[in-house]
XYZ file of C-alpha atoms in Angstrom:
691
model
C 2.100 36.293 17.719
C 3.398 37.922 14.510
C 3.214 36.043 11.149
C 6.004 33.590 10.903
C 8.655 34.419 8.442
C 11.340 31.991 7.530
C 14.102 31.605 5.016
C 15.858 28.668 3.663
C 19.360 28.784 5.225
C 20.544 25.387 4.104
C 18.989 22.876 1.668
C 21.334 20.165 2.875
C 19.908 17.061 1.413
C 20.435 13.699 3.031
C 20.507 11.014 0.312
C 19.992 7.513 1.716
C 21.485 4.689 -0.127
C 18.062 3.538 -1.449
C 19.070 0.507 -3.287
C 21.088 -0.887 -0.292
C 18.335 -0.073 2.193
C 15.739 -1.658 0.001
C 17.608 -4.902 -0.670
C 18.399 -5.155 3.094
C 14.664 -4.565 3.867
C 13.851 -7.436 1.547
C 16.115 -9.689 3.499
C 14.917 -8.535 6.995
C 11.349 -8.656 6.049
C 11.593 -12.327 5.480
C 12.270 -13.149 9.099
C 9.319 -15.028 10.565
C 6.757 -13.956 7.993
C 5.683 -17.293 6.940
C 3.611 -17.456 3.647
C 3.092 -14.186 1.959
C 0.484 -13.981 -0.789
C 0.223 -11.557 -3.677
C -3.118 -9.803 -4.240
C -4.061 -7.859 -7.348
C -6.899 -5.774 -5.888
C -8.584 -4.534 -9.113
C -11.448 -2.106 -9.768
C -13.467 -4.836 -11.701
C -11.804 -8.144 -10.827
C -9.296 -9.282 -8.173
C -6.903 -12.224 -8.071
C -4.453 -13.755 -5.668
C -1.289 -15.843 -6.089
C 1.406 -17.544 -4.041
C 5.124 -18.375 -4.726
C 5.930 -21.979 -3.555
C 7.889 -24.918 -4.781
C 9.946 -22.573 -7.026
C 6.957 -21.374 -8.944
C 3.952 -19.009 -8.936
C 0.402 -20.442 -8.352
C -2.540 -18.199 -9.208
C -5.196 -19.420 -6.793
C -8.663 -20.375 -8.031
C -11.696 -19.501 -5.998
C -14.278 -21.914 -4.819
C -15.856 -22.058 -8.389
C -12.497 -22.658 -9.981
C -12.199 -19.140 -11.391
C -8.732 -17.468 -11.275
C -10.164 -13.962 -11.180
C -12.948 -12.980 -8.801
C -15.421 -9.965 -9.438
C -14.761 -7.073 -6.990
C -18.526 -7.058 -6.207
C -20.253 -7.003 -2.842
C -24.011 -7.450 -2.293
C -25.889 -6.827 1.005
C -29.121 -8.387 1.992
C -31.043 -8.059 5.275
C -29.139 -10.808 6.931
C -25.883 -11.544 4.980
C -23.401 -10.238 2.476
C -22.136 -11.890 -0.775
C -18.742 -11.225 -2.294
C -17.508 -12.093 -5.857
C -19.514 -14.109 -8.306
C -22.391 -14.701 -5.793
C -22.816 -10.870 -5.654
C -22.599 -10.366 -9.313
C -25.012 -13.155 -10.112
C -27.751 -11.906 -7.950
C -27.203 -8.189 -8.701
C -30.214 -7.971 -10.873
C -32.407 -9.061 -8.041
C -30.790 -6.667 -5.508
C -29.551 -3.778 -7.540
C -29.854 -1.190 -4.673
C -27.743 -3.409 -2.372
C -25.039 -4.246 -4.811
C -21.712 -2.294 -4.956
C -18.789 -2.687 -7.443
C -15.794 -0.446 -8.649
C -15.501 0.784 -5.057
C -11.726 1.076 -5.507
C -12.465 4.394 -7.387
C -13.442 6.065 -4.052
C -10.388 5.086 -1.923
C -8.478 8.085 -0.416
C -10.322 10.703 -2.706
C -12.287 13.538 -1.209
C -16.011 13.650 -2.315
C -15.674 17.061 -3.941
C -13.006 15.653 -6.336
C -15.282 12.708 -7.217
C -17.962 15.122 -8.203
C -15.904 16.381 -11.058
C -15.603 13.097 -12.775
C -17.913 10.319 -14.024
C -17.580 8.210 -10.858
C -20.624 9.521 -9.077
C -22.957 9.336 -12.122
C -22.202 6.056 -13.741
C -22.838 3.770 -10.725
C -26.273 2.109 -9.967
C -25.808 2.965 -6.381
C -25.587 6.142 -4.236
C -22.471 7.745 -3.073
C -22.940 10.297 -0.282
C -20.889 13.062 1.268
C -20.019 12.353 4.950
C -17.738 14.947 6.408
C -16.171 15.519 3.000
C -15.445 11.801 2.594
C -17.447 9.547 0.107
C -19.539 6.773 1.602
C -21.616 4.206 -0.212
C -25.232 4.029 0.649
C -26.896 0.642 0.066
C -30.512 -0.262 0.540
C -31.388 -3.501 2.181
C -34.533 -5.475 1.041
C -36.293 -4.552 4.318
C -36.085 -0.915 3.227
C -33.380 0.156 5.622
C -30.322 1.879 4.347
C -26.716 1.384 5.410
C -23.700 3.627 4.689
C -20.200 2.091 4.410
C -16.812 3.559 3.765
C -14.870 2.510 0.598
C -12.195 1.007 2.944
C -14.822 -1.180 4.627
C -16.125 -2.553 1.380
C -12.692 -2.999 -0.132
C -11.708 -4.868 3.034
C -14.509 -7.265 2.332
C -13.151 -7.955 -1.153
C -9.503 -8.512 0.224
C -10.944 -10.720 2.901
C -12.431 -12.792 0.058
C -8.877 -13.075 -1.511
C -7.415 -14.038 1.889
C -10.003 -16.752 2.382
C -9.553 -17.953 -1.160
C -5.900 -18.434 -0.420
C -6.470 -20.109 2.921
C -8.856 -22.529 1.486
C -6.361 -23.536 -1.315
C -3.198 -23.717 0.889
C -4.843 -25.256 3.785
C -3.455 -22.785 6.327
C -4.220 -19.438 7.890
C -2.742 -16.419 6.073
C -1.821 -13.126 7.705
C 0.723 -11.543 5.321
C 0.175 -10.009 1.922
C 1.704 -7.805 -0.857
C -1.037 -5.786 -2.520
C -0.875 -4.086 -5.876
C -1.733 -0.388 -6.254
C -1.949 1.883 -9.331
C 1.427 3.475 -9.779
C 0.015 7.085 -9.839
C -1.817 6.636 -6.493
C -0.940 9.283 -4.070
C -0.001 9.016 -0.499
C -3.658 9.029 0.879
C -4.836 6.496 -1.773
C -1.944 4.091 -0.822
C -2.678 4.510 2.793
C -6.401 3.719 2.255
C -5.481 0.442 0.425
C -3.338 -0.516 3.612
C -6.346 0.503 5.800
C -8.555 -1.927 3.845
C -6.095 -4.690 4.174
C -5.968 -4.090 7.966
C -9.760 -4.284 7.979
C -9.598 -7.561 6.063
C -7.328 -8.951 8.857
C -4.134 -8.772 6.671
C -0.742 -7.453 7.642
C 0.153 -5.585 4.337
C 3.952 -6.168 4.227
C 4.411 -4.389 0.988
C 2.592 -2.272 -1.675
C 3.707 -2.749 -5.210
C 2.952 -0.689 -8.147
C 0.885 -2.608 -10.775
C 3.474 -1.869 -13.619
C 6.346 -3.011 -11.398
C 4.583 -6.172 -10.542
C 3.954 -6.706 -14.285
C 7.726 -6.081 -15.021
C 8.676 -8.648 -12.488
C 6.353 -11.264 -13.910
C 7.724 -10.538 -17.378
C 11.501 -10.180 -16.549
C 12.382 -12.079 -13.385
C 13.930 -14.961 -15.408
C 15.356 -12.939 -18.189
C 19.017 -12.375 -18.484
C 19.185 -9.680 -21.171
C 18.973 -5.939 -20.432
C 15.864 -4.365 -21.678
C 13.726 -1.287 -21.474
C 10.163 -2.165 -21.411
C 6.906 -0.024 -21.390
C 4.084 -1.426 -19.335
C 0.605 -0.169 -20.328
C -2.166 -1.133 -17.848
C -5.728 -0.148 -18.890
C -7.854 -1.579 -16.026
C -11.393 -1.038 -14.916
C -10.839 2.275 -13.177
C -7.399 3.621 -14.226
C -4.759 3.799 -16.932
C -1.104 3.422 -15.933
C 2.098 3.589 -18.020
C 5.539 2.922 -16.648
C 9.006 2.509 -18.207
C 11.437 0.130 -16.415
C 14.883 -1.150 -17.149
C 15.258 -4.947 -16.596
C 18.772 -6.275 -16.092
C 19.393 -9.790 -14.509
C 16.869 -9.401 -11.762
C 17.238 -5.722 -11.269
C 14.127 -3.670 -11.861
C 14.452 0.168 -12.009
C 11.564 2.445 -12.762
C 12.560 5.253 -15.082
C 9.163 6.929 -15.220
C 5.555 6.398 -14.345
C 2.340 8.014 -14.986
C -1.418 7.537 -14.771
C -4.850 8.829 -15.126
C -8.348 8.058 -13.877
C -9.520 6.639 -17.163
C -10.436 2.984 -17.559
C -12.916 0.409 -18.580
C -15.658 2.035 -16.527
C -14.969 5.350 -18.314
C -15.691 3.614 -21.656
C -18.796 2.100 -20.364
C -20.078 5.430 -18.965
C -19.542 7.022 -22.465
C -21.731 4.252 -23.970
C -24.335 4.783 -21.153
C -24.545 8.583 -22.044
C -25.073 7.634 -25.689
C -27.790 5.155 -24.946
C -29.588 7.654 -22.634
C -29.454 10.136 -25.476
C -31.019 7.461 -27.726
C -33.705 6.685 -25.239
C -34.626 10.344 -24.936
C -34.591 10.734 -28.750
C -37.079 7.839 -29.128
C -39.557 9.355 -26.672
C -39.042 12.841 -27.731
C -40.230 11.644 -31.142
C -43.277 9.967 -29.386
C -44.193 13.164 -27.811
C -43.398 15.818 -30.567
C -43.556 13.979 -33.960
C -46.993 13.965 -35.486
C -45.803 11.309 -37.935
C -44.935 8.996 -35.072
C -47.520 6.095 -34.973
C -47.905 6.509 -31.207
C -48.222 10.428 -31.270
C -51.991 10.340 -30.774
C -51.997 8.005 -27.733
C -52.336 9.891 -24.634
C -51.093 7.177 -22.332
C -47.876 6.992 -24.589
C -47.364 10.688 -24.421
C -47.646 10.588 -20.717
C -45.223 7.717 -20.387
C -42.780 9.583 -22.698
C -43.021 12.618 -20.487
C -42.182 10.425 -17.387
C -39.273 8.626 -19.137
C -37.965 12.056 -20.349
C -37.970 13.300 -16.781
C -36.374 10.120 -15.529
C -33.348 10.541 -17.840
C -32.925 14.370 -17.991
C -29.635 14.333 -15.698
C -28.041 11.442 -17.640
C -29.089 9.084 -14.846
C -32.176 7.038 -14.653
C -34.402 8.091 -11.797
C -37.810 7.244 -10.510
C -40.704 9.664 -10.978
C -40.115 10.954 -7.464
C -36.418 11.798 -8.344
C -34.799 8.954 -6.421
C -32.168 6.968 -8.294
C -33.584 4.009 -10.061
C -30.972 1.569 -9.030
C -32.343 -1.335 -11.034
C -32.744 0.530 -14.206
C -29.191 1.860 -13.842
C -27.763 -1.520 -13.321
C -29.708 -2.881 -16.285
C -28.235 -0.058 -18.531
C -24.676 -0.477 -17.052
C -24.735 -4.178 -17.440
C -25.992 -3.994 -21.058
C -23.313 -1.365 -21.892
C -20.625 -3.433 -20.260
C -21.568 -6.620 -22.018
C -21.662 -4.681 -25.444
C -18.362 -3.119 -24.743
C -16.673 -6.556 -24.098
C -18.371 -8.133 -27.181
C -17.157 -5.453 -29.467
C -13.510 -6.488 -28.717
C -14.201 -9.543 -30.813
C -17.084 -8.503 -33.059
C -17.843 -5.474 -35.371
C -21.326 -4.918 -33.890
C -23.741 -6.063 -31.270
C -27.558 -5.945 -30.800
C -28.289 -4.456 -27.335
C -31.759 -5.213 -25.897
C -33.050 -3.994 -22.526
C -36.606 -5.432 -22.364
C -37.085 -4.444 -18.769
C -35.414 -1.081 -18.614
C -38.672 0.860 -17.847
C -40.881 -2.011 -17.078
C -43.376 -1.177 -19.795
C -41.318 -0.460 -22.800
C -38.261 -2.321 -24.231
C -35.287 -0.474 -25.824
C -33.270 -2.197 -28.680
C -30.377 -0.856 -30.647
C -27.551 -2.117 -32.827
C -24.228 -0.674 -31.614
C -21.023 -0.980 -33.644
C -17.312 -0.954 -32.843
C -17.063 2.295 -34.738
C -19.765 3.714 -32.438
C -17.811 2.824 -29.306
C -14.615 4.257 -30.716
C -16.213 7.478 -31.747
C -17.901 7.839 -28.286
C -14.466 7.331 -26.570
C -12.233 9.189 -28.952
C -11.201 11.784 -26.345
C -10.373 9.067 -23.909
C -8.202 7.128 -26.299
C -6.445 10.380 -27.164
C -5.893 11.112 -23.473
C -4.279 7.684 -23.009
C -1.874 8.002 -25.877
C -0.903 11.562 -24.907
C -0.151 10.245 -21.415
C 2.209 7.559 -22.780
C 3.852 10.153 -25.224
C 4.425 12.534 -22.329
C 5.979 9.696 -20.253
C 8.455 8.859 -22.939
C 9.299 12.580 -23.278
C 9.840 13.083 -19.552
C 12.158 10.014 -19.488
C 14.159 11.458 -22.487
C 13.299 8.378 -24.584
C 12.022 7.788 -28.106
C 9.794 5.034 -29.226
C 12.871 3.162 -30.653
C 14.395 2.997 -27.299
C 11.572 0.690 -26.104
C 12.506 -3.031 -26.449
C 9.107 -4.449 -25.397
C 5.500 -3.366 -24.770
C 3.635 -5.405 -22.123
C -0.100 -4.962 -22.014
C -2.196 -5.381 -18.748
C -5.727 -5.085 -17.832
C -8.893 -6.257 -19.559
C -9.414 -2.925 -21.544
C -6.120 -3.490 -23.507
C -8.305 -6.017 -25.361
C -10.064 -3.154 -27.000
C -8.844 -3.182 -30.624
C -8.644 0.637 -30.732
C -6.136 0.693 -27.849
C -3.943 -1.896 -29.525
C -4.084 -0.097 -32.895
C -3.078 3.405 -31.461
C -0.193 1.653 -29.520
C 0.918 -0.084 -32.688
C 0.815 3.185 -34.648
C 2.725 5.120 -31.936
C 5.470 2.646 -32.036
C 5.766 2.274 -35.776
C 4.119 -1.119 -36.065
C 5.675 -2.788 -33.039
C 3.435 -5.523 -31.695
C 2.869 -5.793 -27.943
C 4.274 -8.839 -26.011
C 1.655 -11.575 -25.743
C 3.320 -14.097 -23.445
C 1.479 -13.114 -20.221
C -2.129 -13.468 -19.036
C -3.151 -9.783 -18.752
C -5.756 -10.814 -16.038
C -3.256 -12.436 -13.884
C 0.037 -10.983 -14.397
C -0.168 -8.294 -11.686
C -1.013 -11.055 -9.001
C 1.799 -13.120 -10.432
C 4.427 -10.431 -9.835
C 3.005 -9.570 -6.350
C 3.292 -13.266 -5.571
C 6.993 -13.328 -6.692
C 7.707 -10.309 -4.253
C 5.807 -12.165 -1.615
C 8.031 -15.158 -2.192
C 11.139 -12.949 -1.792
C 9.833 -11.250 1.433
C 8.798 -14.593 3.024
C 12.168 -16.284 2.237
C 10.461 -18.911 0.060
C 12.572 -17.542 -2.795
C 15.882 -17.295 -1.023
C 17.453 -20.341 -2.632
C 16.151 -20.111 -6.190
C 15.933 -17.960 -9.293
C 14.041 -14.997 -7.513
C 16.514 -14.613 -4.652
C 18.492 -11.765 -6.374
C 15.498 -9.640 -7.251
C 16.053 -5.985 -6.715
C 13.481 -3.287 -6.982
C 14.043 0.449 -7.608
C 10.589 1.975 -7.572
C 10.045 5.670 -7.770
C 7.957 8.447 -5.898
C 4.618 8.864 -7.724
C 4.572 12.579 -7.525
C 6.653 15.779 -6.820
C 6.683 16.588 -2.994
C 7.174 20.242 -1.925
C 7.140 22.364 1.190
C 6.127 25.832 1.751
C 8.658 27.624 4.013
C 8.259 31.250 2.962
C 5.137 32.715 1.785
C 4.316 32.241 -1.090
C 7.505 30.201 -2.045
C 6.993 26.485 -2.423
C 10.208 24.558 -2.575
C 10.523 21.054 -4.151
C 12.080 18.508 -1.695
C 11.563 15.251 -3.463
C 11.128 15.069 -7.258
C 8.875 12.642 -8.939
C 10.350 9.111 -9.825
C 12.976 9.563 -7.082
C 14.057 6.028 -5.975
C 12.184 4.977 -2.953
C 12.596 4.276 -0.042
C 14.254 7.645 0.455
C 14.664 10.382 3.137
C 15.593 14.017 2.398
C 15.929 16.930 4.776
C 16.105 20.694 4.569
C 16.858 23.362 7.240
C 14.908 26.539 7.634
C 15.631 29.423 9.788
C 13.328 32.010 11.523
C 13.946 35.619 10.912
C 11.532 37.154 13.568
C 12.804 37.811 17.024
C 9.448 36.827 18.478
C 9.010 33.519 16.672
C 8.007 30.704 19.098
C 6.451 28.296 16.584
C 6.743 27.311 12.996
C 4.215 26.254 10.376
C 5.148 23.758 7.585
C 2.814 22.981 4.731
C 3.356 19.961 2.509
C 2.235 19.870 -1.085
C 2.273 17.416 -3.986
C 2.174 18.049 -7.807
C 0.753 15.389 -10.117
C -1.199 15.084 -13.370
C -4.790 14.125 -12.763
C -8.046 14.707 -14.639
C -10.874 16.775 -13.124
C -13.271 17.713 -16.019
C -15.862 15.460 -17.552
C -13.783 15.270 -20.713
C -10.768 13.889 -18.816
C -8.568 16.939 -19.763
C -5.183 16.410 -18.186
C -4.044 19.152 -15.824
C -0.993 19.627 -13.433
C -2.513 20.067 -10.091
C -0.852 21.128 -6.859
C -2.746 20.419 -3.564
C -2.011 20.544 0.015
C -1.309 17.248 1.657
C -1.291 18.636 5.138
C 0.121 21.183 7.540
C 1.426 21.295 11.038
C 2.975 23.729 13.596
C 5.850 23.001 15.768
C 5.495 24.809 19.224
C 7.941 25.456 21.947
C 10.631 27.283 20.040
C 12.368 29.743 22.342
C 12.428 33.305 21.015
C 16.054 34.300 19.996
C 17.971 36.417 17.686
C 17.458 36.601 13.903
C 18.690 33.540 12.117
C 19.389 31.660 15.382
C 16.551 29.162 15.290
C 17.193 26.370 12.947
C 14.396 23.954 12.138
C 14.971 20.787 10.268
C 12.178 19.411 8.057
C 12.646 15.805 6.968
C 10.490 13.920 4.231
C 10.512 10.143 4.517
C 9.008 7.915 1.955
C 8.962 4.274 2.757
C 9.017 1.331 0.366
C 5.253 1.404 0.223
C 5.218 5.064 -1.044
C 3.747 6.316 2.326
C 4.936 9.655 3.367
C 6.021 10.632 6.859
C 7.172 14.160 7.741
C 9.259 15.175 10.876
C 10.189 18.663 12.080
C 12.851 19.397 14.742
C 14.176 22.396 16.384
C 17.936 21.804 16.281
C 18.629 23.814 19.475
C 16.042 22.330 21.807
C 15.682 18.985 20.121
C 11.772 19.521 20.237
C 10.382 17.420 17.347
C 7.066 16.404 15.804
C 6.516 13.450 13.433
C 3.184 12.725 11.607
C 2.011 10.482 8.849
C 1.044 13.337 6.595
C -1.971 11.528 5.132
C -3.776 11.265 8.330
C -4.022 14.912 8.453
C -6.808 15.020 5.833
C -10.033 13.626 7.253
C -11.842 13.922 3.863
C -9.568 11.158 2.448
C -8.954 8.719 5.247
C -10.455 7.002 8.196
C -9.029 7.594 11.660
C -6.939 4.851 13.248
C -9.605 4.410 15.901
C -12.187 3.837 13.018
C -9.977 1.406 11.345
C -9.529 -0.580 14.415
C -13.209 -0.606 15.159
C -13.985 -1.876 11.534
C -11.356 -4.510 11.713
C -12.908 -5.886 14.968
C -16.304 -5.730 13.439
C -15.154 -7.574 10.447
C -13.493 -10.289 12.351
C -16.670 -10.743 14.288
C -18.793 -10.941 11.389
C -16.592 -13.373 9.701
C -16.634 -15.615 12.822
C -20.366 -15.469 12.715
C -20.557 -16.346 9.070
C -18.079 -19.221 9.581
C -20.294 -20.464 12.521
C -23.354 -20.343 10.400
C -21.555 -22.261 7.641
C -20.604 -24.945 10.139
C -24.106 -25.275 11.361
C -25.542 -25.513 7.829
C -22.883 -28.138 6.978
C -23.910 -30.217 9.979
C -27.678 -29.693 9.197
C -27.196 -30.793 5.639
C -25.385 -33.997 6.755
C -28.087 -34.845 9.247
C -30.697 -34.287 6.654
C -28.915 -36.415 4.098
C -28.707 -39.344 6.457
C -32.392 -38.984 7.346
C -33.245 -38.919 3.619
C -31.348 -42.195 3.062
C -32.735 -43.860 6.146
C -36.425 -42.844 5.470
C -36.860 -42.028 1.796
C -34.600 -44.724 0.315
C -35.244 -47.598 2.519
C -34.821 -50.060 -0.260
C -31.224 -49.091 -0.612
C -30.392 -49.505 3.055
C -28.758 -52.864 3.792
C -30.786 -55.140 6.062
C -27.901 -55.291 8.546
C -28.280 -51.624 9.185
C -31.918 -51.855 9.431
C -31.868 -54.769 11.945
C -28.806 -54.009 14.015
C -27.617 -50.424 13.696
C -30.717 -48.485 12.717
C -31.813 -47.545 16.206
C -28.195 -46.345 17.007
C -28.146 -44.129 14.006
C -31.726 -42.757 14.502
C -30.974 -41.950 18.150
C -27.754 -40.060 17.169
C -29.615 -38.076 14.546
C -32.456 -37.157 16.904
C -30.025 -36.247 19.620
C -27.947 -34.009 17.229
C -31.008 -32.280 15.868
C -32.240 -31.486 19.291
C -28.897 -30.254 20.310
C -28.662 -28.014 17.108
C -32.025 -26.334 17.976
C -30.982 -25.737 21.633
C -27.536 -24.410 20.856
C -27.744 -22.733 17.533
C -26.984 -19.324 19.161
C -24.623 -20.101 21.983
C -22.486 -22.922 20.547
C -19.250 -22.107 18.570
C -18.034 -23.119 15.129
C -15.793 -25.788 16.726
C -18.900 -27.319 18.479
C -20.671 -27.788 15.283
C -17.519 -29.251 13.576
C -16.994 -31.710 16.453
C -20.675 -32.767 16.256
C -20.214 -33.366 12.490
C -17.064 -35.367 12.984
C -18.805 -37.550 15.707
C -21.692 -38.268 13.402
C -19.492 -38.954 10.472
C -17.356 -41.335 12.650
C -20.529 -43.181 13.777
C -21.776 -43.677 10.217
C -18.302 -44.787 9.023
C -18.007 -47.234 11.691
C -21.337 -48.777 10.860
C -20.697 -48.829 7.155
C -17.212 -50.387 7.676
C -18.816 -53.038 9.865
C -21.389 -53.850 7.167
C -19.007 -53.838 4.242
C -16.708 -56.253 6.160
C -19.579 -58.587 6.780
C -21.157 -58.162 3.513
C -18.818 -56.682 0.698
C -21.561 -56.722 -1.856
C -23.205 -53.741 -0.172
C -21.833 -50.523 -1.520
C -24.896 -48.457 -1.997
C -23.833 -46.126 0.881
């Protein structure tokens, strides 16, 4: 078959009434959804909220904290998520994972151009072009997990946190995403939600969620700039707020965040370490110069740090040392937001030699000068592209923990001629707050109150293009086009023998690739497909309609149709790239495995709870005999001891085959027995209240 040749005959564009469709979709989505929680899935921390009783509640976890570390730790027999994972990371560095959001929907070869692969104290490996995280268990075995799988565990933690607080099962959620995320990255977030057992009813851009939290109850028309510097990304969006209407005028982002600042500090510290031991090896005036054992150790440490990562003498990544270094730099960075200098001490970094240094705020700012400049340039470009000046911005709203860095605040203040950012929102919780409000709208919880009239006009995150004639690439949907939207174009064959047509889809966006985070306009192929079955006919007689459809979540679908034969093909364009996303079959398998694992963990928890209750009663009956009322000792003791023995024997026999409900029923029966005995004793002898 000869090479296809097509010309654009008609760029007829179908504009859907995006505002009307989106407002109707908000109404229709509320039918039968029940409670819809809002989740801020962050690189460093995550949080969850719910809209009920005419207000937003940010939900605390089991420790009472309103934000939960996005950390997961794997041992031989179990996994830990959140604070539990972070707290024991130093004991299990090789099995601990954090900042996994950096790897969602991104090919491995792209990750290799940034800091992500080098700054983490765990290994990221290439598996068919897609990044996988390799964790080492304490028994020496390794396990490779996809970013979606680990992200699903964190989202499951948010789901369970909400369920424990609300006292009901939760299925539906609104999840926030960085505004600059492309179609594959957004789909990967939704896949992680599916693995977590959630129905992701809507994705919402982080800045849009922030704008809702800021302006849902404001009646004055305003233009606001939202600047979100989180753990993994920086985003900036300009929105117009007017009596419940939120329209995105422009958005941008780059992969620079708190982790980037920490990595620059890590590089400086490794250089300091190398300088210290180079001096030991080469400087005759160094007091340790003459000691052979010290020179040998210096050689080892210089070899271990030569690639800006700390490795073992055999070349393997030293997970523990990298985690010690990362944790020290992270803590120092946070401290320097409120202090001018900090003393950093890593006494166990190389087992036999400590490393101590005083690091100042000026040192941090100098190490990250190029990153601060990139952030400010991104914001300035956003203003220019929107046709706005600094004076046109009514309010600046800061989001994300890294906006606490004084240099970020200083540079923003200088750019906006002394204007101070708005300080009325909790920057750690505001995204979950806005997502929860949207959840309230979608669930119908807000239909009769002050959020019922909220209207969202979000925009496409990048320019979408199609190649119809080599080498011409035609823009179909410009960046910031209001979504949801559907646009079509008609192409026509010019070859008499044409029986199929190839369509290639591209996007253009700003993203960093090099290690200095230089911004570049990049065009890459999202996918391609061929429509077969076109009957050969005369020149210009075969008309093919190509339709781009972006839904309210920013997910792209493409359909091609031969107008004459009505033959068509529709695909989710992101699924075409196996280096970025899991297959549907893999997602279904992981979702089932996650559900099974959660059931097993819940069952073990019920078993432990019953065992603890049995042991506590035994402890009272045996170890604290003097506190047990005589009535129990004389009349009811045998009954209690018999029940405890029978329960213990049943637990040993049925630990594997019994279900969670069986353990819960046994606990209730034992508690009922104890309560009946205690009630009887208290009625007959009110003075006994020890039990």
